């Protein structure tokens, strides 16, 4: 394990005014996104879409790294330049999703456990050779009647720590992502309680399993009202609750914190990030690792005419990257959206 390299990659991932572009949708998820815009999910369409995103001019100005899927890290532009090369040339660190998805947790109706530890050491070695310098593993925690159970939270935390230790052995920075889902009618307080318990379990396991925190990035879900809650918390309330929850449960030594968007609208996700960064000084950078909230406007425009709308779709992505880059420094204003 090269500690110095891990720490410097982690620092670069959360460099000032930059965040991560998550384009690691699995085959099933990208098919769902394409279906919504009437695009068939063929390998060529997936390749063309990701080429459009990754070749956006000056993307590296606000994007420090991008998370790829197994298929994507092996793909190239139409002109035959590998995506990894395109990213390296743009100063964007290649990352890779390595989990094998969240599956039903046996004996626990309504809950999920993330799989993918078998053979992970060998897969990490291959990804490192392909150019990956960081990885992602997503665990899913669902809020509902009598869930999450402690056993689900603990089993997922244990797997996240096993994954993180294997990553660091391979000189790959682990992004640990315990996503507390926004789905449901739960309150801000319930989201706080579950998120805090999840983070405490996770950091306990990272400690138990000798994971270097300075070379690890947390991908957190915000403390937010459920999407079907009757009284949804304001931007300021979400920002304050999220920061308080992190301060309660995340060690100061951690390399950095990035957020997922989890179904928030693109502008909502930006406003929340900005409000957090206006609050105070924290021991870690707070920035973004958005999937939908960075891609949505771009995907929509591209889908209307993939052959003709590449430049227009790239403009949409560049705009969202800039808005979120500003939000990561607490310098975003809603009026910039119109500009
Ligand atoms: P969203 O921002 O769309 O939630 O995706 C981020 C991600 O990578 C989830 O694992």
mmCIF file of C-alpha atoms and ligand atoms in Angstrom:
data_model
loop_
_atom_site.group_PDB
_atom_site.id
_atom_site.type_symbol
_atom_site.label_atom_id
_atom_site.label_comp_id
_atom_site.label_asym_id
_atom_site.label_seq_id
_atom_site.Cartn_x
_atom_site.Cartn_y
_atom_site.Cartn_z
ATOM 1 C CA UNK A 1 0.000 0.000 0.000
ATOM 2 C CA UNK A 2 1.384 3.345 -1.100
ATOM 3 C CA UNK A 3 -0.060 5.652 1.551
ATOM 4 C CA UNK A 4 1.329 8.811 -0.005
ATOM 5 C CA UNK A 5 -0.280 8.076 -3.350
ATOM 6 C CA UNK A 6 -3.624 7.212 -1.748
ATOM 7 C CA UNK A 7 -3.656 10.455 0.215
ATOM 8 C CA UNK A 8 -2.686 12.593 -2.754
ATOM 9 C CA UNK A 9 -5.327 11.011 -5.014
ATOM 10 C CA UNK A 10 -7.976 11.491 -2.309
ATOM 11 C CA UNK A 11 -6.947 15.150 -1.988
ATOM 12 C CA UNK A 12 -7.140 15.653 -5.754
ATOM 13 C CA UNK A 13 -10.635 14.112 -5.842
ATOM 14 C CA UNK A 14 -11.959 16.819 -3.529
ATOM 15 C CA UNK A 15 -9.768 19.713 -4.718
ATOM 16 C CA UNK A 16 -11.257 23.183 -4.234
ATOM 17 C CA UNK A 17 -14.167 23.927 -6.548
ATOM 18 C CA UNK A 18 -14.181 20.432 -8.028
ATOM 19 C CA UNK A 19 -16.275 17.307 -7.629
ATOM 20 C CA UNK A 20 -16.935 13.935 -9.194
ATOM 21 C CA UNK A 21 -19.053 12.973 -12.190
ATOM 22 C CA UNK A 22 -20.807 9.638 -11.575
ATOM 23 C CA UNK A 23 -21.421 7.877 -14.898
ATOM 24 C CA UNK A 24 -21.188 4.352 -13.529
ATOM 25 C CA UNK A 25 -24.783 3.319 -14.179
ATOM 26 C CA UNK A 26 -25.026 -0.458 -14.457
ATOM 27 C CA UNK A 27 -26.501 -1.989 -17.619
ATOM 28 C CA UNK A 28 -29.948 -2.090 -15.973
ATOM 29 C CA UNK A 29 -29.879 1.499 -14.723
ATOM 30 C CA UNK A 30 -28.652 3.055 -17.976
ATOM 31 C CA UNK A 31 -31.332 1.098 -19.846
ATOM 32 C CA UNK A 32 -33.919 2.718 -17.576
ATOM 33 C CA UNK A 33 -32.483 6.213 -18.167
ATOM 34 C CA UNK A 34 -32.373 5.627 -21.951
ATOM 35 C CA UNK A 35 -35.903 4.229 -22.012
ATOM 36 C CA UNK A 36 -37.175 7.498 -20.537
ATOM 37 C CA UNK A 37 -35.771 9.374 -23.570
ATOM 38 C CA UNK A 38 -36.674 6.678 -26.128
ATOM 39 C CA UNK A 39 -33.107 5.575 -26.809
ATOM 40 C CA UNK A 40 -32.312 1.918 -27.149
ATOM 41 C CA UNK A 41 -29.668 0.705 -24.700
ATOM 42 C CA UNK A 42 -27.163 -0.819 -27.136
ATOM 43 C CA UNK A 43 -23.437 -0.918 -26.438
ATOM 44 C CA UNK A 44 -22.871 1.668 -29.190
ATOM 45 C CA UNK A 45 -25.477 4.078 -27.787
ATOM 46 C CA UNK A 46 -24.026 3.767 -24.293
ATOM 47 C CA UNK A 47 -20.550 4.387 -25.719
ATOM 48 C CA UNK A 48 -21.676 7.394 -27.757
ATOM 49 C CA UNK A 49 -23.471 8.916 -24.768
ATOM 50 C CA UNK A 50 -20.469 8.544 -22.482
ATOM 51 C CA UNK A 51 -18.145 9.860 -25.200
ATOM 52 C CA UNK A 52 -20.333 12.954 -25.430
ATOM 53 C CA UNK A 53 -20.038 13.485 -21.645
ATOM 54 C CA UNK A 54 -16.311 12.777 -21.305
ATOM 55 C CA UNK A 55 -15.227 14.905 -24.268
ATOM 56 C CA UNK A 56 -16.958 18.045 -22.980
ATOM 57 C CA UNK A 57 -14.465 20.899 -23.346
ATOM 58 C CA UNK A 58 -12.762 22.049 -20.116
ATOM 59 C CA UNK A 59 -14.633 19.418 -18.084
ATOM 60 C CA UNK A 60 -11.589 19.095 -15.832
ATOM 61 C CA UNK A 61 -12.095 22.636 -14.596
ATOM 62 C CA UNK A 62 -14.860 21.555 -12.217
ATOM 63 C CA UNK A 63 -14.675 17.754 -12.423
ATOM 64 C CA UNK A 64 -11.815 16.062 -10.571
ATOM 65 C CA UNK A 65 -12.719 12.484 -11.455
ATOM 66 C CA UNK A 66 -15.379 10.356 -13.093
ATOM 67 C CA UNK A 67 -16.721 6.989 -11.948
ATOM 68 C CA UNK A 68 -16.990 4.520 -14.812
ATOM 69 C CA UNK A 69 -18.719 1.167 -15.185
ATOM 70 C CA UNK A 70 -16.866 -2.026 -16.169
ATOM 71 C CA UNK A 71 -17.997 -1.714 -19.798
ATOM 72 C CA UNK A 72 -17.114 1.994 -19.975
ATOM 73 C CA UNK A 73 -13.535 1.772 -18.700
ATOM 74 C CA UNK A 74 -12.797 -0.508 -21.682
ATOM 75 C CA UNK A 75 -14.390 1.767 -24.302
ATOM 76 C CA UNK A 76 -12.944 4.385 -26.635
ATOM 77 C CA UNK A 77 -14.064 7.412 -28.617
ATOM 78 C CA UNK A 78 -15.229 7.020 -32.221
ATOM 79 C CA UNK A 79 -11.703 8.017 -33.221
ATOM 80 C CA UNK A 80 -10.194 5.222 -31.163
ATOM 81 C CA UNK A 81 -8.859 7.117 -28.142
ATOM 82 C CA UNK A 82 -9.576 5.193 -24.944
ATOM 83 C CA UNK A 83 -11.881 6.941 -22.477
ATOM 84 C CA UNK A 84 -9.169 6.564 -19.842
ATOM 85 C CA UNK A 85 -6.759 8.483 -22.114
ATOM 86 C CA UNK A 86 -9.368 11.184 -22.787
ATOM 87 C CA UNK A 87 -9.788 11.629 -19.041
ATOM 88 C CA UNK A 88 -6.090 11.671 -18.293
ATOM 89 C CA UNK A 89 -5.565 14.313 -20.989
ATOM 90 C CA UNK A 90 -8.327 16.417 -19.418
ATOM 91 C CA UNK A 91 -6.902 16.086 -15.895
ATOM 92 C CA UNK A 92 -9.819 13.906 -14.780
ATOM 93 C CA UNK A 93 -8.992 10.917 -12.563
ATOM 94 C CA UNK A 94 -10.520 7.626 -13.764
ATOM 95 C CA UNK A 95 -12.620 5.786 -11.164
ATOM 96 C CA UNK A 96 -14.522 2.505 -11.310
ATOM 97 C CA UNK A 97 -17.643 1.057 -9.722
ATOM 98 C CA UNK A 98 -16.687 -2.372 -8.375
ATOM 99 C CA UNK A 99 -19.712 -3.562 -6.425
ATOM 100 C CA UNK A 100 -22.045 -6.090 -8.038
ATOM 101 C CA UNK A 101 -25.221 -4.384 -6.962
ATOM 102 C CA UNK A 102 -27.579 -4.392 -3.974
ATOM 103 C CA UNK A 103 -29.506 -7.682 -3.639
ATOM 104 C CA UNK A 104 -32.250 -8.850 -1.255
ATOM 105 C CA UNK A 105 -30.746 -9.456 2.209
ATOM 106 C CA UNK A 106 -31.740 -13.006 3.178
ATOM 107 C CA UNK A 107 -34.023 -13.166 6.200
ATOM 108 C CA UNK A 108 -34.669 -9.417 6.054
ATOM 109 C CA UNK A 109 -37.710 -8.488 3.958
ATOM 110 C CA UNK A 110 -37.393 -5.067 2.331
ATOM 111 C CA UNK A 111 -33.656 -4.753 2.947
ATOM 112 C CA UNK A 112 -30.603 -5.096 0.713
ATOM 113 C CA UNK A 113 -27.009 -6.217 0.959
ATOM 114 C CA UNK A 114 -24.383 -5.243 -1.606
ATOM 115 C CA UNK A 115 -22.476 -8.108 -3.219
ATOM 116 C CA UNK A 116 -19.142 -8.233 -5.050
ATOM 117 C CA UNK A 117 -16.367 -9.200 -2.613
ATOM 118 C CA UNK A 118 -15.596 -12.555 -4.270
ATOM 119 C CA UNK A 119 -12.692 -12.130 -6.680
ATOM 120 C CA UNK A 120 -12.454 -8.431 -5.888
ATOM 121 C CA UNK A 121 -8.678 -8.508 -5.279
ATOM 122 C CA UNK A 122 -8.088 -9.724 -8.854
ATOM 123 C CA UNK A 123 -10.597 -7.312 -10.368
ATOM 124 C CA UNK A 124 -8.959 -4.357 -8.575
ATOM 125 C CA UNK A 125 -5.599 -5.378 -9.936
ATOM 126 C CA UNK A 126 -6.999 -5.354 -13.466
ATOM 127 C CA UNK A 127 -8.759 -2.001 -12.991
ATOM 128 C CA UNK A 128 -5.573 -0.444 -11.634
ATOM 129 C CA UNK A 129 -3.731 -1.634 -14.766
ATOM 130 C CA UNK A 130 -6.523 -0.130 -16.904
ATOM 131 C CA UNK A 131 -5.914 3.251 -15.219
ATOM 132 C CA UNK A 132 -8.393 3.406 -12.323
ATOM 133 C CA UNK A 133 -7.083 5.322 -9.321
ATOM 134 C CA UNK A 134 -10.242 5.237 -7.216
ATOM 135 C CA UNK A 135 -13.256 2.937 -6.850
ATOM 136 C CA UNK A 136 -16.824 3.023 -5.600
ATOM 137 C CA UNK A 137 -18.990 0.607 -3.629
ATOM 138 C CA UNK A 138 -22.603 1.511 -2.881
ATOM 139 C CA UNK A 139 -24.624 0.069 -0.019
ATOM 140 C CA UNK A 140 -28.343 0.776 0.212
ATOM 141 C CA UNK A 141 -30.184 1.480 3.467
ATOM 142 C CA UNK A 142 -33.974 1.732 3.262
ATOM 143 C CA UNK A 143 -36.137 3.579 5.789
ATOM 144 C CA UNK A 144 -39.542 1.963 6.387
ATOM 145 C CA UNK A 145 -41.648 0.189 8.979
ATOM 146 C CA UNK A 146 -39.203 -1.457 11.407
ATOM 147 C CA UNK A 147 -36.306 -0.986 8.991
ATOM 148 C CA UNK A 148 -33.398 -0.544 8.724
ATOM 149 C CA UNK A 149 -32.415 -3.342 11.095
ATOM 150 C CA UNK A 150 -29.081 -3.228 12.886
ATOM 151 C CA UNK A 151 -28.091 -6.434 11.118
ATOM 152 C CA UNK A 152 -28.579 -4.843 7.681
ATOM 153 C CA UNK A 153 -26.622 -1.716 8.627
ATOM 154 C CA UNK A 154 -23.821 -3.798 10.165
ATOM 155 C CA UNK A 155 -23.582 -6.314 7.318
ATOM 156 C CA UNK A 156 -23.311 -3.500 4.770
ATOM 157 C CA UNK A 157 -20.753 -1.611 6.879
ATOM 158 C CA UNK A 158 -18.687 -4.780 7.178
ATOM 159 C CA UNK A 159 -18.708 -5.327 3.402
ATOM 160 C CA UNK A 160 -17.844 -1.662 2.741
ATOM 161 C CA UNK A 161 -14.806 -1.941 5.015
ATOM 162 C CA UNK A 162 -13.659 -5.212 3.429
ATOM 163 C CA UNK A 163 -13.915 -3.559 0.015
ATOM 164 C CA UNK A 164 -12.062 -0.437 1.227
ATOM 165 C CA UNK A 165 -9.168 -2.446 2.659
ATOM 166 C CA UNK A 166 -8.816 -4.407 -0.598
ATOM 167 C CA UNK A 167 -8.812 -1.152 -2.598
ATOM 168 C CA UNK A 168 -6.033 0.349 -0.524
ATOM 169 C CA UNK A 169 -3.979 -2.836 -0.823
ATOM 170 C CA UNK A 170 -4.214 -2.286 -4.608
ATOM 171 C CA UNK A 171 -3.331 1.445 -4.341
ATOM 172 C CA UNK A 172 -6.855 2.480 -5.261
ATOM 173 C CA UNK A 173 -8.720 5.090 -3.191
ATOM 174 C CA UNK A 174 -12.040 3.661 -1.977
ATOM 175 C CA UNK A 175 -15.200 5.757 -2.116
ATOM 176 C CA UNK A 176 -17.432 4.234 0.564
ATOM 177 C CA UNK A 177 -21.083 4.958 -0.206
ATOM 178 C CA UNK A 178 -23.742 4.006 2.327
ATOM 179 C CA UNK A 179 -26.811 5.516 0.652
ATOM 180 C CA UNK A 180 -29.790 6.091 2.920
ATOM 181 C CA UNK A 181 -32.581 6.172 0.355
ATOM 182 C CA UNK A 182 -34.810 9.214 0.003
ATOM 183 C CA UNK A 183 -37.771 6.970 -0.985
ATOM 184 C CA UNK A 184 -40.624 7.055 1.516
ATOM 185 C CA UNK A 185 -42.551 9.465 3.699
ATOM 186 C CA UNK A 186 -40.030 9.730 6.541
ATOM 187 C CA UNK A 187 -39.197 12.983 8.296
ATOM 188 C CA UNK A 188 -35.917 14.878 8.419
ATOM 189 C CA UNK A 189 -35.399 13.600 11.982
ATOM 190 C CA UNK A 190 -35.790 9.961 10.928
ATOM 191 C CA UNK A 191 -33.335 10.513 8.084
ATOM 192 C CA UNK A 192 -30.894 12.049 10.593
ATOM 193 C CA UNK A 193 -31.193 9.142 13.018
ATOM 194 C CA UNK A 194 -30.702 6.438 10.384
ATOM 195 C CA UNK A 195 -27.861 8.289 8.634
ATOM 196 C CA UNK A 196 -26.009 8.837 11.911
ATOM 197 C CA UNK A 197 -26.347 5.173 12.949
ATOM 198 C CA UNK A 198 -25.196 4.067 9.485
ATOM 199 C CA UNK A 199 -22.137 6.325 9.499
ATOM 200 C CA UNK A 200 -21.168 5.273 13.022
ATOM 201 C CA UNK A 201 -21.365 1.599 12.021
ATOM 202 C CA UNK A 202 -19.340 2.290 8.881
ATOM 203 C CA UNK A 203 -16.524 4.190 10.590
ATOM 204 C CA UNK A 204 -16.366 1.590 13.326
ATOM 205 C CA UNK A 205 -15.800 -1.110 10.697
ATOM 206 C CA UNK A 206 -13.256 0.993 8.783
ATOM 207 C CA UNK A 207 -11.349 1.339 12.064
ATOM 208 C CA UNK A 208 -11.642 -2.376 12.894
ATOM 209 C CA UNK A 209 -10.378 -3.342 9.445
ATOM 210 C CA UNK A 210 -7.351 -1.003 9.396
ATOM 211 C CA UNK A 211 -8.552 1.261 6.601
ATOM 212 C CA UNK A 212 -6.499 4.457 6.176
ATOM 213 C CA UNK A 213 -9.057 7.236 6.581
ATOM 214 C CA UNK A 214 -6.857 9.889 4.943
ATOM 215 C CA UNK A 215 -6.916 7.766 1.795
ATOM 216 C CA UNK A 216 -10.688 7.182 1.824
ATOM 217 C CA UNK A 217 -13.593 9.288 0.522
ATOM 218 C CA UNK A 218 -17.114 9.089 1.956
ATOM 219 C CA UNK A 219 -19.968 9.362 -0.514
ATOM 220 C CA UNK A 220 -22.864 10.373 1.690
ATOM 221 C CA UNK A 221 -26.554 10.861 1.199
ATOM 222 C CA UNK A 222 -27.876 14.143 2.561
ATOM 223 C CA UNK A 223 -30.091 14.203 5.633
ATOM 224 C CA UNK A 224 -33.335 15.021 3.844
ATOM 225 C CA UNK A 225 -37.101 14.441 4.147
ATOM 226 C CA UNK A 226 -38.459 11.405 2.308
ATOM 227 C CA UNK A 227 -39.634 12.138 -1.221
ATOM 228 C CA UNK A 228 -43.257 11.459 -0.172
ATOM 229 C CA UNK A 229 -43.131 13.331 3.141
ATOM 230 C CA UNK A 230 -45.932 15.851 3.619
ATOM 231 C CA UNK A 231 -43.782 18.648 5.035
ATOM 232 C CA UNK A 232 -40.437 18.573 3.324
ATOM 233 C CA UNK A 233 -37.557 20.326 5.077
ATOM 234 C CA UNK A 234 -36.152 23.550 3.591
ATOM 235 C CA UNK A 235 -32.751 23.893 1.933
ATOM 236 C CA UNK A 236 -31.350 25.490 5.090
ATOM 237 C CA UNK A 237 -32.739 22.727 7.332
ATOM 238 C CA UNK A 238 -31.279 20.009 5.110
ATOM 239 C CA UNK A 239 -27.896 21.730 5.090
ATOM 240 C CA UNK A 240 -27.801 22.178 8.870
ATOM 241 C CA UNK A 241 -28.994 18.642 9.636
ATOM 242 C CA UNK A 242 -26.559 17.066 7.174
ATOM 243 C CA UNK A 243 -23.551 18.962 8.494
ATOM 244 C CA UNK A 244 -24.495 18.220 12.110
ATOM 245 C CA UNK A 245 -24.903 14.528 11.310
ATOM 246 C CA UNK A 246 -21.476 14.380 9.660
ATOM 247 C CA UNK A 247 -19.823 16.266 12.526
ATOM 248 C CA UNK A 248 -21.353 13.744 14.951
ATOM 249 C CA UNK A 249 -20.131 10.642 13.169
ATOM 250 C CA UNK A 250 -17.303 11.240 10.680
ATOM 251 C CA UNK A 251 -13.672 11.358 11.901
ATOM 252 C CA UNK A 252 -11.722 14.498 11.016
ATOM 253 C CA UNK A 253 -8.927 12.408 9.464
ATOM 254 C CA UNK A 254 -11.138 11.325 6.529
ATOM 255 C CA UNK A 255 -9.905 12.356 3.054
ATOM 256 C CA UNK A 256 -13.116 14.106 2.081
ATOM 257 C CA UNK A 257 -16.886 13.940 1.704
ATOM 258 C CA UNK A 258 -18.808 13.907 -1.567
ATOM 259 C CA UNK A 259 -22.580 13.715 -1.880
ATOM 260 C CA UNK A 260 -24.848 11.701 -4.134
ATOM 261 C CA UNK A 261 -27.967 13.391 -5.508
ATOM 262 C CA UNK A 262 -30.277 10.430 -4.898
ATOM 263 C CA UNK A 263 -33.300 11.687 -6.827
ATOM 264 C CA UNK A 264 -33.118 15.380 -5.938
ATOM 265 C CA UNK A 265 -33.615 17.724 -8.876
ATOM 266 C CA UNK A 266 -30.388 19.115 -10.299
ATOM 267 C CA UNK A 267 -30.928 22.617 -8.917
ATOM 268 C CA UNK A 268 -32.013 21.288 -5.511
ATOM 269 C CA UNK A 269 -28.826 19.230 -5.220
ATOM 270 C CA UNK A 270 -26.746 22.307 -6.074
ATOM 271 C CA UNK A 271 -28.605 24.553 -3.609
ATOM 272 C CA UNK A 272 -28.155 22.041 -0.776
ATOM 273 C CA UNK A 273 -24.423 21.701 -1.409
ATOM 274 C CA UNK A 274 -24.011 25.458 -1.517
ATOM 275 C CA UNK A 275 -25.951 25.993 1.726
ATOM 276 C CA UNK A 276 -23.744 23.456 3.508
ATOM 277 C CA UNK A 277 -20.571 25.126 2.342
ATOM 278 C CA UNK A 278 -21.832 28.462 3.648
ATOM 279 C CA UNK A 279 -22.284 27.088 7.168
ATOM 280 C CA UNK A 280 -18.833 26.951 8.727
ATOM 281 C CA UNK A 281 -15.409 25.413 8.509
ATOM 282 C CA UNK A 282 -15.344 21.619 8.554
ATOM 283 C CA UNK A 283 -12.437 19.224 8.874
ATOM 284 C CA UNK A 284 -13.123 17.869 5.363
ATOM 285 C CA UNK A 285 -14.046 19.241 1.936
ATOM 286 C CA UNK A 286 -17.766 18.837 1.142
ATOM 287 C CA UNK A 287 -18.344 18.464 -2.577
ATOM 288 C CA UNK A 288 -20.418 16.533 -5.109
ATOM 289 C CA UNK A 289 -20.382 13.145 -6.785
ATOM 290 C CA UNK A 290 -23.638 13.462 -8.644
ATOM 291 C CA UNK A 291 -25.036 11.134 -11.267
ATOM 292 C CA UNK A 292 -28.519 12.247 -12.186
ATOM 293 C CA UNK A 293 -28.116 15.832 -10.917
ATOM 294 C CA UNK A 294 -25.169 16.409 -13.281
ATOM 295 C CA UNK A 295 -26.427 14.447 -16.273
ATOM 296 C CA UNK A 296 -30.186 15.040 -16.394
ATOM 297 C CA UNK A 297 -30.338 18.202 -18.574
ATOM 298 C CA UNK A 298 -27.579 16.898 -20.829
ATOM 299 C CA UNK A 299 -29.189 13.468 -21.245
ATOM 300 C CA UNK A 300 -32.484 15.065 -22.193
ATOM 301 C CA UNK A 301 -31.000 17.260 -24.937
ATOM 302 C CA UNK A 302 -28.792 14.465 -26.285
ATOM 303 C CA UNK A 303 -31.760 12.081 -26.400
ATOM 304 C CA UNK A 304 -33.734 14.455 -28.620
ATOM 305 C CA UNK A 305 -31.180 13.965 -31.390
ATOM 306 C CA UNK A 306 -27.953 12.123 -30.481
ATOM 307 C CA UNK A 307 -26.286 12.864 -33.834
ATOM 308 C CA UNK A 308 -26.995 16.591 -33.933
ATOM 309 C CA UNK A 309 -27.125 17.626 -30.280
ATOM 310 C CA UNK A 310 -23.684 16.676 -28.964
ATOM 311 C CA UNK A 311 -22.485 20.267 -28.525
ATOM 312 C CA UNK A 312 -25.777 21.392 -26.976
ATOM 313 C CA UNK A 313 -25.762 18.455 -24.546
ATOM 314 C CA UNK A 314 -22.144 19.149 -23.581
ATOM 315 C CA UNK A 315 -23.075 22.741 -22.846
ATOM 316 C CA UNK A 316 -25.690 21.508 -20.376
ATOM 317 C CA UNK A 317 -23.179 19.291 -18.599
ATOM 318 C CA UNK A 318 -20.565 22.065 -18.468
ATOM 319 C CA UNK A 319 -23.151 24.377 -16.926
ATOM 320 C CA UNK A 320 -24.123 21.921 -14.159
ATOM 321 C CA UNK A 321 -20.467 21.156 -13.469
ATOM 322 C CA UNK A 322 -19.768 24.867 -13.066
ATOM 323 C CA UNK A 323 -22.824 25.452 -10.835
ATOM 324 C CA UNK A 324 -21.797 22.578 -8.560
ATOM 325 C CA UNK A 325 -18.152 23.647 -8.575
ATOM 326 C CA UNK A 326 -19.302 27.036 -7.273
ATOM 327 C CA UNK A 327 -21.597 25.368 -4.717
ATOM 328 C CA UNK A 328 -18.651 23.369 -3.415
ATOM 329 C CA UNK A 329 -17.106 26.734 -2.475
ATOM 330 C CA UNK A 330 -20.350 28.312 -1.224
ATOM 331 C CA UNK A 331 -20.321 30.723 -4.178
ATOM 332 C CA UNK A 332 -23.435 29.599 -6.048
ATOM 333 C CA UNK A 333 -26.435 31.840 -6.631
ATOM 334 C CA UNK A 334 -29.745 30.800 -8.132
ATOM 335 C CA UNK A 335 -29.522 33.723 -10.575
ATOM 336 C CA UNK A 336 -26.533 32.031 -12.254
ATOM 337 C CA UNK A 337 -28.877 29.364 -13.610
ATOM 338 C CA UNK A 338 -30.378 31.772 -16.121
ATOM 339 C CA UNK A 339 -27.016 33.050 -17.330
HETATM 340 P P1 LIG B 1 -27.112 9.981 -8.112
HETATM 341 O O1 LIG B 1 -26.403 11.299 -7.905
HETATM 342 O O2 LIG B 1 -27.945 9.937 -9.352
HETATM 343 O O3 LIG B 1 -27.822 9.527 -6.868
HETATM 344 O O4 LIG B 1 -25.980 8.897 -8.407
HETATM 345 C C1 LIG B 1 -24.821 8.928 -7.704
HETATM 346 C C2 LIG B 1 -24.293 7.565 -7.563
HETATM 347 O O5 LIG B 1 -23.215 7.269 -8.008
HETATM 348 C C3 LIG B 1 -25.101 6.587 -6.827
HETATM 349 O O6 LIG B 1 -24.340 5.468 -6.550
#
